[in-house]
PDB file of C-alpha atoms in Angstrom:
ATOM      1  CA  MET A  13      16.197 -26.224 -22.741  1.00  0.00           C
ATOM      2  CA  ALA A  14      13.329 -25.029 -20.572  1.00  0.00           C
ATOM      3  CA  ASP A  15      13.657 -24.148 -16.907  1.00  0.00           C
ATOM      4  CA  ALA A  16      11.496 -26.351 -14.662  1.00  0.00           C
ATOM      5  CA  LEU A  17       9.745 -24.781 -11.665  1.00  0.00           C
ATOM      6  CA  HIS A  18       8.096 -26.928  -8.986  1.00  0.00           C
ATOM      7  CA  PHE A  19       5.306 -25.720  -6.705  1.00  0.00           C
ATOM      8  CA  ALA A  20       3.775 -27.418  -3.674  1.00  0.00           C
ATOM      9  CA  PRO A  21       0.105 -26.823  -2.860  1.00  0.00           C
ATOM     10  CA  SER A  22      -0.420 -23.285  -1.562  1.00  0.00           C
ATOM     11  CA  GLY A  23      -3.599 -22.262   0.223  1.00  0.00           C
ATOM     12  CA  ARG A  24      -6.487 -22.773  -2.172  1.00  0.00           C
ATOM     13  CA  VAL A  25      -4.222 -23.562  -5.130  1.00  0.00           C
ATOM     14  CA  PRO A  26      -3.444 -27.280  -5.565  1.00  0.00           C
ATOM     15  CA  ASN A  27      -0.615 -26.795  -8.092  1.00  0.00           C
ATOM     16  CA  SER A  28       0.837 -29.952  -9.657  1.00  0.00           C
ATOM     17  CA  ALA A  29       3.504 -32.567  -9.124  1.00  0.00           C
ATOM     18  CA  LEU A  30       4.500 -31.778 -12.728  1.00  0.00           C
ATOM     19  CA  PRO A  31       6.802 -28.787 -13.240  1.00  0.00           C
ATOM     20  CA  VAL A  32       5.985 -25.507 -14.930  1.00  0.00           C
ATOM     21  CA  LEU A  33       8.229 -25.191 -17.992  1.00  0.00           C
ATOM     22  CA  VAL A  34       9.683 -21.774 -18.826  1.00  0.00           C
ATOM     23  CA  HIS A  35      11.051 -21.485 -22.366  1.00  0.00           C
ATOM     24  CA  ARG A  36      12.989 -18.186 -22.413  1.00  0.00           C
ATOM     25  CA  GLY A  37      13.235 -16.562 -25.839  1.00  0.00           C
ATOM     26  CA  ALA A  38      11.326 -19.375 -27.538  1.00  0.00           C
ATOM     27  CA  LEU A  39      10.283 -16.924 -30.245  1.00  0.00           C
ATOM     28  CA  ALA A  40      11.745 -13.614 -31.355  1.00  0.00           C
ATOM     29  CA  PRO A  41      10.548 -10.707 -29.174  1.00  0.00           C
ATOM     30  CA  ASP A  42       8.848  -9.152 -32.207  1.00  0.00           C
ATOM     31  CA  ALA A  43       7.155 -12.380 -33.347  1.00  0.00           C
ATOM     32  CA  PRO A  44       3.457 -11.695 -33.950  1.00  0.00           C
ATOM     33  CA  ALA A  45       0.686 -13.527 -32.130  1.00  0.00           C
ATOM     34  CA  GLN A  46       0.119 -15.596 -35.274  1.00  0.00           C
ATOM     35  CA  ALA A  47       3.637 -17.056 -34.957  1.00  0.00           C
ATOM     36  CA  HIS A  48       2.837 -18.261 -31.432  1.00  0.00           C
ATOM     37  CA  GLU A  49      -0.445 -19.769 -32.607  1.00  0.00           C
ATOM     38  CA  ALA A  50       1.248 -21.539 -35.528  1.00  0.00           C
ATOM     39  CA  LEU A  51       4.010 -22.956 -33.306  1.00  0.00           C
ATOM     40  CA  PHE A  52       1.563 -24.258 -30.726  1.00  0.00           C
ATOM     41  CA  MET A  53      -0.779 -25.680 -33.376  1.00  0.00           C
ATOM     42  CA  ARG A  54       2.111 -27.467 -35.097  1.00  0.00           C
ATOM     43  CA  HIS A  55       2.670 -29.395 -31.851  1.00  0.00           C
ATOM     44  CA  GLY A  56      -0.992 -30.172 -31.125  1.00  0.00           C
ATOM     45  CA  TRP A  57      -1.868 -27.261 -28.790  1.00  0.00           C
ATOM     46  CA  THR A  58      -5.012 -25.660 -30.185  1.00  0.00           C
ATOM     47  CA  GLY A  59      -8.035 -23.624 -29.109  1.00  0.00           C
ATOM     48  CA  ALA A  60      -5.827 -20.517 -29.097  1.00  0.00           C
ATOM     49  CA  TRP A  61      -6.937 -17.241 -27.562  1.00  0.00           C
ATOM     50  CA  ARG A  62      -5.344 -13.783 -27.233  1.00  0.00           C
ATOM     51  CA  ASN A  63      -5.588 -11.613 -24.144  1.00  0.00           C
ATOM     52  CA  GLY A  64      -3.528 -11.241 -20.966  1.00  0.00           C
ATOM     53  CA  VAL A  65      -3.372 -12.938 -17.569  1.00  0.00           C
ATOM     54  CA  TYR A  66      -5.996 -12.268 -14.913  1.00  0.00           C
ATOM     55  CA  PRO A  67      -4.886 -10.215 -11.893  1.00  0.00           C
ATOM     56  CA  PHE A  68      -6.309 -12.802  -9.461  1.00  0.00           C
ATOM     57  CA  HIS A  69      -5.005 -16.247  -8.482  1.00  0.00           C
ATOM     58  CA  HIS A  70      -6.682 -18.910 -10.574  1.00  0.00           C
ATOM     59  CA  PHE A  71      -5.981 -22.334 -12.004  1.00  0.00           C
ATOM     60  CA  HIS A  72      -7.398 -24.812 -14.497  1.00  0.00           C
ATOM     61  CA  ALA A  73      -8.283 -28.278 -13.184  1.00  0.00           C
ATOM     62  CA  THR A  74      -9.283 -29.824 -16.512  1.00  0.00           C
ATOM     63  CA  ALA A  75      -6.468 -28.725 -18.831  1.00  0.00           C
ATOM     64  CA  HIS A  76      -2.803 -27.923 -19.113  1.00  0.00           C
ATOM     65  CA  GLU A  77      -2.165 -24.478 -20.631  1.00  0.00           C
ATOM     66  CA  VAL A  78       0.547 -22.828 -22.703  1.00  0.00           C
ATOM     67  CA  LEU A  79       1.050 -19.055 -22.409  1.00  0.00           C
ATOM     68  CA  GLY A  80       3.115 -17.385 -25.129  1.00  0.00           C
ATOM     69  CA  ILE A  81       4.145 -13.812 -24.363  1.00  0.00           C
ATOM     70  CA  CYS A  82       3.537 -11.961 -27.640  1.00  0.00           C
ATOM     71  CA  GLY A  83       4.095  -8.405 -26.457  1.00  0.00           C
ATOM     72  CA  GLY A  84       5.555  -6.378 -23.622  1.00  0.00           C
ATOM     73  CA  ARG A  85       6.671  -7.770 -20.293  1.00  0.00           C
ATOM     74  CA  ALA A  86       5.065  -8.740 -17.019  1.00  0.00           C
ATOM     75  CA  THR A  87       5.580 -10.210 -13.603  1.00  0.00           C
ATOM     76  CA  LEU A  88       3.427 -13.270 -13.023  1.00  0.00           C
ATOM     77  CA  ARG A  89       2.955 -14.979  -9.676  1.00  0.00           C
ATOM     78  CA  LEU A  90       3.046 -18.725 -10.236  1.00  0.00           C
ATOM     79  CA  GLY A  91       2.026 -21.266  -7.617  1.00  0.00           C
ATOM     80  CA  GLY A  92      -0.485 -19.207  -5.605  1.00  0.00           C
ATOM     81  CA  GLU A  93       0.221 -16.910  -2.645  1.00  0.00           C
ATOM     82  CA  GLY A  94       3.125 -19.083  -1.507  1.00  0.00           C
ATOM     83  CA  GLY A  95       4.521 -19.320  -5.032  1.00  0.00           C
ATOM     84  CA  ARG A  96       7.037 -17.063  -6.708  1.00  0.00           C
ATOM     85  CA  ASP A  97       7.123 -14.087  -9.028  1.00  0.00           C
ATOM     86  CA  VAL A  98       8.434 -14.825 -12.510  1.00  0.00           C
ATOM     87  CA  ALA A  99       9.394 -12.051 -14.936  1.00  0.00           C
ATOM     88  CA  VAL A 100       8.373 -12.748 -18.530  1.00  0.00           C
ATOM     89  CA  ALA A 101       8.943 -10.840 -21.757  1.00  0.00           C
ATOM     90  CA  ALA A 102       7.900 -11.042 -25.385  1.00  0.00           C
ATOM     91  CA  GLY A 103       9.140 -14.309 -26.873  1.00  0.00           C
ATOM     92  CA  ASP A 104       8.960 -16.300 -23.619  1.00  0.00           C
ATOM     93  CA  VAL A 105       6.607 -19.277 -23.327  1.00  0.00           C
ATOM     94  CA  LEU A 106       5.256 -20.895 -20.147  1.00  0.00           C
ATOM     95  CA  VAL A 107       3.762 -24.390 -20.026  1.00  0.00           C
ATOM     96  CA  LEU A 108       1.503 -24.724 -16.987  1.00  0.00           C
ATOM     97  CA  PRO A 109       0.377 -28.160 -15.831  1.00  0.00           C
ATOM     98  CA  ALA A 110      -3.262 -28.424 -14.764  1.00  0.00           C
ATOM     99  CA  GLY A 111      -3.716 -27.066 -11.241  1.00  0.00           C
ATOM    100  CA  THR A 112      -0.941 -24.472 -11.391  1.00  0.00           C
ATOM    101  CA  GLY A 113      -1.970 -21.172  -9.842  1.00  0.00           C
ATOM    102  CA  HIS A 114      -1.145 -18.050 -11.812  1.00  0.00           C
ATOM    103  CA  ARG A 115      -1.950 -14.351 -11.813  1.00  0.00           C
ATOM    104  CA  ARG A 116      -0.592 -11.087 -13.185  1.00  0.00           C
ATOM    105  CA  VAL A 117       1.233  -8.971 -10.595  1.00  0.00           C
ATOM    106  CA  GLY A 118       2.131  -6.165 -12.996  1.00  0.00           C
ATOM    107  CA  ALA A 119       2.600  -5.605 -16.718  1.00  0.00           C
ATOM    108  CA  SER A 120       3.951  -3.116 -19.213  1.00  0.00           C
ATOM    109  CA  GLU A 121       1.889  -1.327 -21.812  1.00  0.00           C
ATOM    110  CA  GLY A 122       1.305  -3.704 -24.706  1.00  0.00           C
ATOM    111  CA  PHE A 123       1.547  -6.893 -22.652  1.00  0.00           C
ATOM    112  CA  GLY A 124      -0.110  -9.672 -24.621  1.00  0.00           C
ATOM    113  CA  VAL A 125      -0.502 -13.414 -24.356  1.00  0.00           C
ATOM    114  CA  VAL A 126      -1.470 -16.217 -26.702  1.00  0.00           C
ATOM    115  CA  GLY A 127      -2.845 -19.193 -24.807  1.00  0.00           C
ATOM    116  CA  ALA A 128      -3.727 -22.692 -26.013  1.00  0.00           C
ATOM    117  CA  TYR A 129      -4.459 -26.191 -24.745  1.00  0.00           C
ATOM    118  CA  PRO A 130      -3.359 -29.693 -25.757  1.00  0.00           C
ATOM    119  CA  ASP A 131      -5.665 -30.887 -28.524  1.00  0.00           C
ATOM    120  CA  GLY A 132      -7.887 -27.897 -27.742  1.00  0.00           C
ATOM    121  CA  CYS A 133      -9.281 -29.666 -24.678  1.00  0.00           C
ATOM    122  CA  ALA A 134     -12.001 -28.013 -22.631  1.00  0.00           C
ATOM    123  CA  TRP A 135     -10.732 -25.881 -19.777  1.00  0.00           C
ATOM    124  CA  ASP A 136     -12.288 -24.532 -16.634  1.00  0.00           C
ATOM    125  CA  LEU A 137     -11.315 -21.588 -14.446  1.00  0.00           C
ATOM    126  CA  ILE A 138     -11.230 -21.807 -10.668  1.00  0.00           C
ATOM    127  CA  ARG A 139     -10.559 -18.666  -8.654  1.00  0.00           C
ATOM    128  CA  ALA A 140      -8.521 -19.406  -5.549  1.00  0.00           C
ATOM    129  CA  ASP A 141     -10.377 -16.749  -3.560  1.00  0.00           C
ATOM    130  CA  GLY A 142     -13.729 -18.425  -4.170  1.00  0.00           C
ATOM    131  CA  ALA A 143     -12.838 -22.117  -4.024  1.00  0.00           C
ATOM    132  CA  THR A 144     -14.532 -24.179  -1.309  1.00  0.00           C
ATOM    133  CA  GLU A 145     -13.116 -27.371   0.205  1.00  0.00           C
ATOM    134  CA  ASP A 146     -15.496 -29.361  -2.030  1.00  0.00           C
ATOM    135  CA  ASP A 147     -14.310 -27.389  -5.075  1.00  0.00           C
ATOM    136  CA  LEU A 148     -10.704 -28.211  -4.195  1.00  0.00           C
ATOM    137  CA  ARG A 149     -11.419 -31.935  -3.688  1.00  0.00           C
ATOM    138  CA  ARG A 150     -13.116 -32.096  -7.085  1.00  0.00           C
ATOM    139  CA  ALA A 151     -10.298 -30.086  -8.664  1.00  0.00           C
ATOM    140  CA  VAL A 152      -7.575 -32.367  -7.285  1.00  0.00           C
ATOM    141  CA  ALA A 153      -9.417 -35.411  -8.698  1.00  0.00           C
ATOM    142  CA  ALA A 154      -9.847 -33.686 -12.073  1.00  0.00           C
ATOM    143  CA  ILE A 155      -6.171 -32.645 -12.190  1.00  0.00           C
ATOM    144  CA  ALA A 156      -5.046 -36.243 -11.610  1.00  0.00           C
ATOM    145  CA  ALA A 157      -7.170 -37.345 -14.587  1.00  0.00           C
ATOM    146  CA  VAL A 158      -5.721 -34.838 -17.090  1.00  0.00           C
ATOM    147  CA  PRO A 159      -3.460 -36.813 -19.439  1.00  0.00           C
ATOM    148  CA  VAL A 160       0.101 -35.750 -20.172  1.00  0.00           C
ATOM    149  CA  PRO A 161       0.028 -34.074 -23.614  1.00  0.00           C
ATOM    150  CA  ALA A 162       1.696 -35.745 -26.577  1.00  0.00           C
ATOM    151  CA  ARG A 163       4.138 -32.919 -27.384  1.00  0.00           C
ATOM    152  CA  ASP A 164       5.830 -29.894 -25.837  1.00  0.00           C
ATOM    153  CA  PRO A 165       4.156 -26.860 -27.472  1.00  0.00           C
ATOM    154  CA  VAL A 166       7.518 -25.192 -28.207  1.00  0.00           C
ATOM    155  CA  THR A 167       9.980 -27.956 -29.086  1.00  0.00           C
ATOM    156  CA  GLY A 168       7.599 -30.691 -30.189  1.00  0.00           C
ATOM    157  CA  ASP A 169       9.500 -33.136 -27.971  1.00  0.00           C
ATOM    158  CA  PRO A 170       7.440 -35.919 -26.391  1.00  0.00           C
ATOM    159  CA  MET A 171       6.013 -34.627 -23.103  1.00  0.00           C
ATOM    160  CA  ALA A 172       6.167 -38.131 -21.595  1.00  0.00           C
ATOM    161  CA  GLY A 173       9.939 -37.655 -21.459  1.00  0.00           C
ATOM    162  CA  ILE A 174       9.604 -34.219 -19.837  1.00  0.00           C
ATOM    163  CA  TRP A 175       6.616 -34.616 -17.503  1.00  0.00           C
ATOM    164  CA  ARG A 176       6.590 -37.813 -15.480  1.00  0.00           C
ATOM    165  CA  ARG A 177       3.851 -38.312 -12.918  1.00  0.00           C
ATOM    166  CA  PRO A 178       5.130 -39.522  -9.540  1.00  0.00           C
ATOM    167  CA  SER A 179       4.390 -43.191  -8.908  1.00  0.00           C
TER     168      SER A 179
END
């Protein structure tokens, strides 16, 4: 079962009413990037990329994002400046709802990430340090319009049973 982390808005990061899901040891620590991609694709999360996590606070207003740690370890700050540091290691998977701030605080040699999006939806990138009030208003409206994905990218369970929007 995944850990659920909740973040209130923090500065120029809106975050989400939906929780970040942290699947510890979802894959073997030595699982290649292709194994992450195949798992995510099997559950409808496509448009995969390989890289790392930016060292600046940013969020995506138009898409939820899955981050599979495919090498090394890192400390990520989730939730913006007022958020919290989360240690991740190869095999861990994070599911970030649209609007969730994230950045890399530090990483080991060989740190790698496979990212993907539900149904390969188009994503944007908003830097917290450059967002204006108008940018944030538009982002909050966009975040509210992002549908809950059909399936959890790790377990394949229906996300409607995991992520419930407040009424």
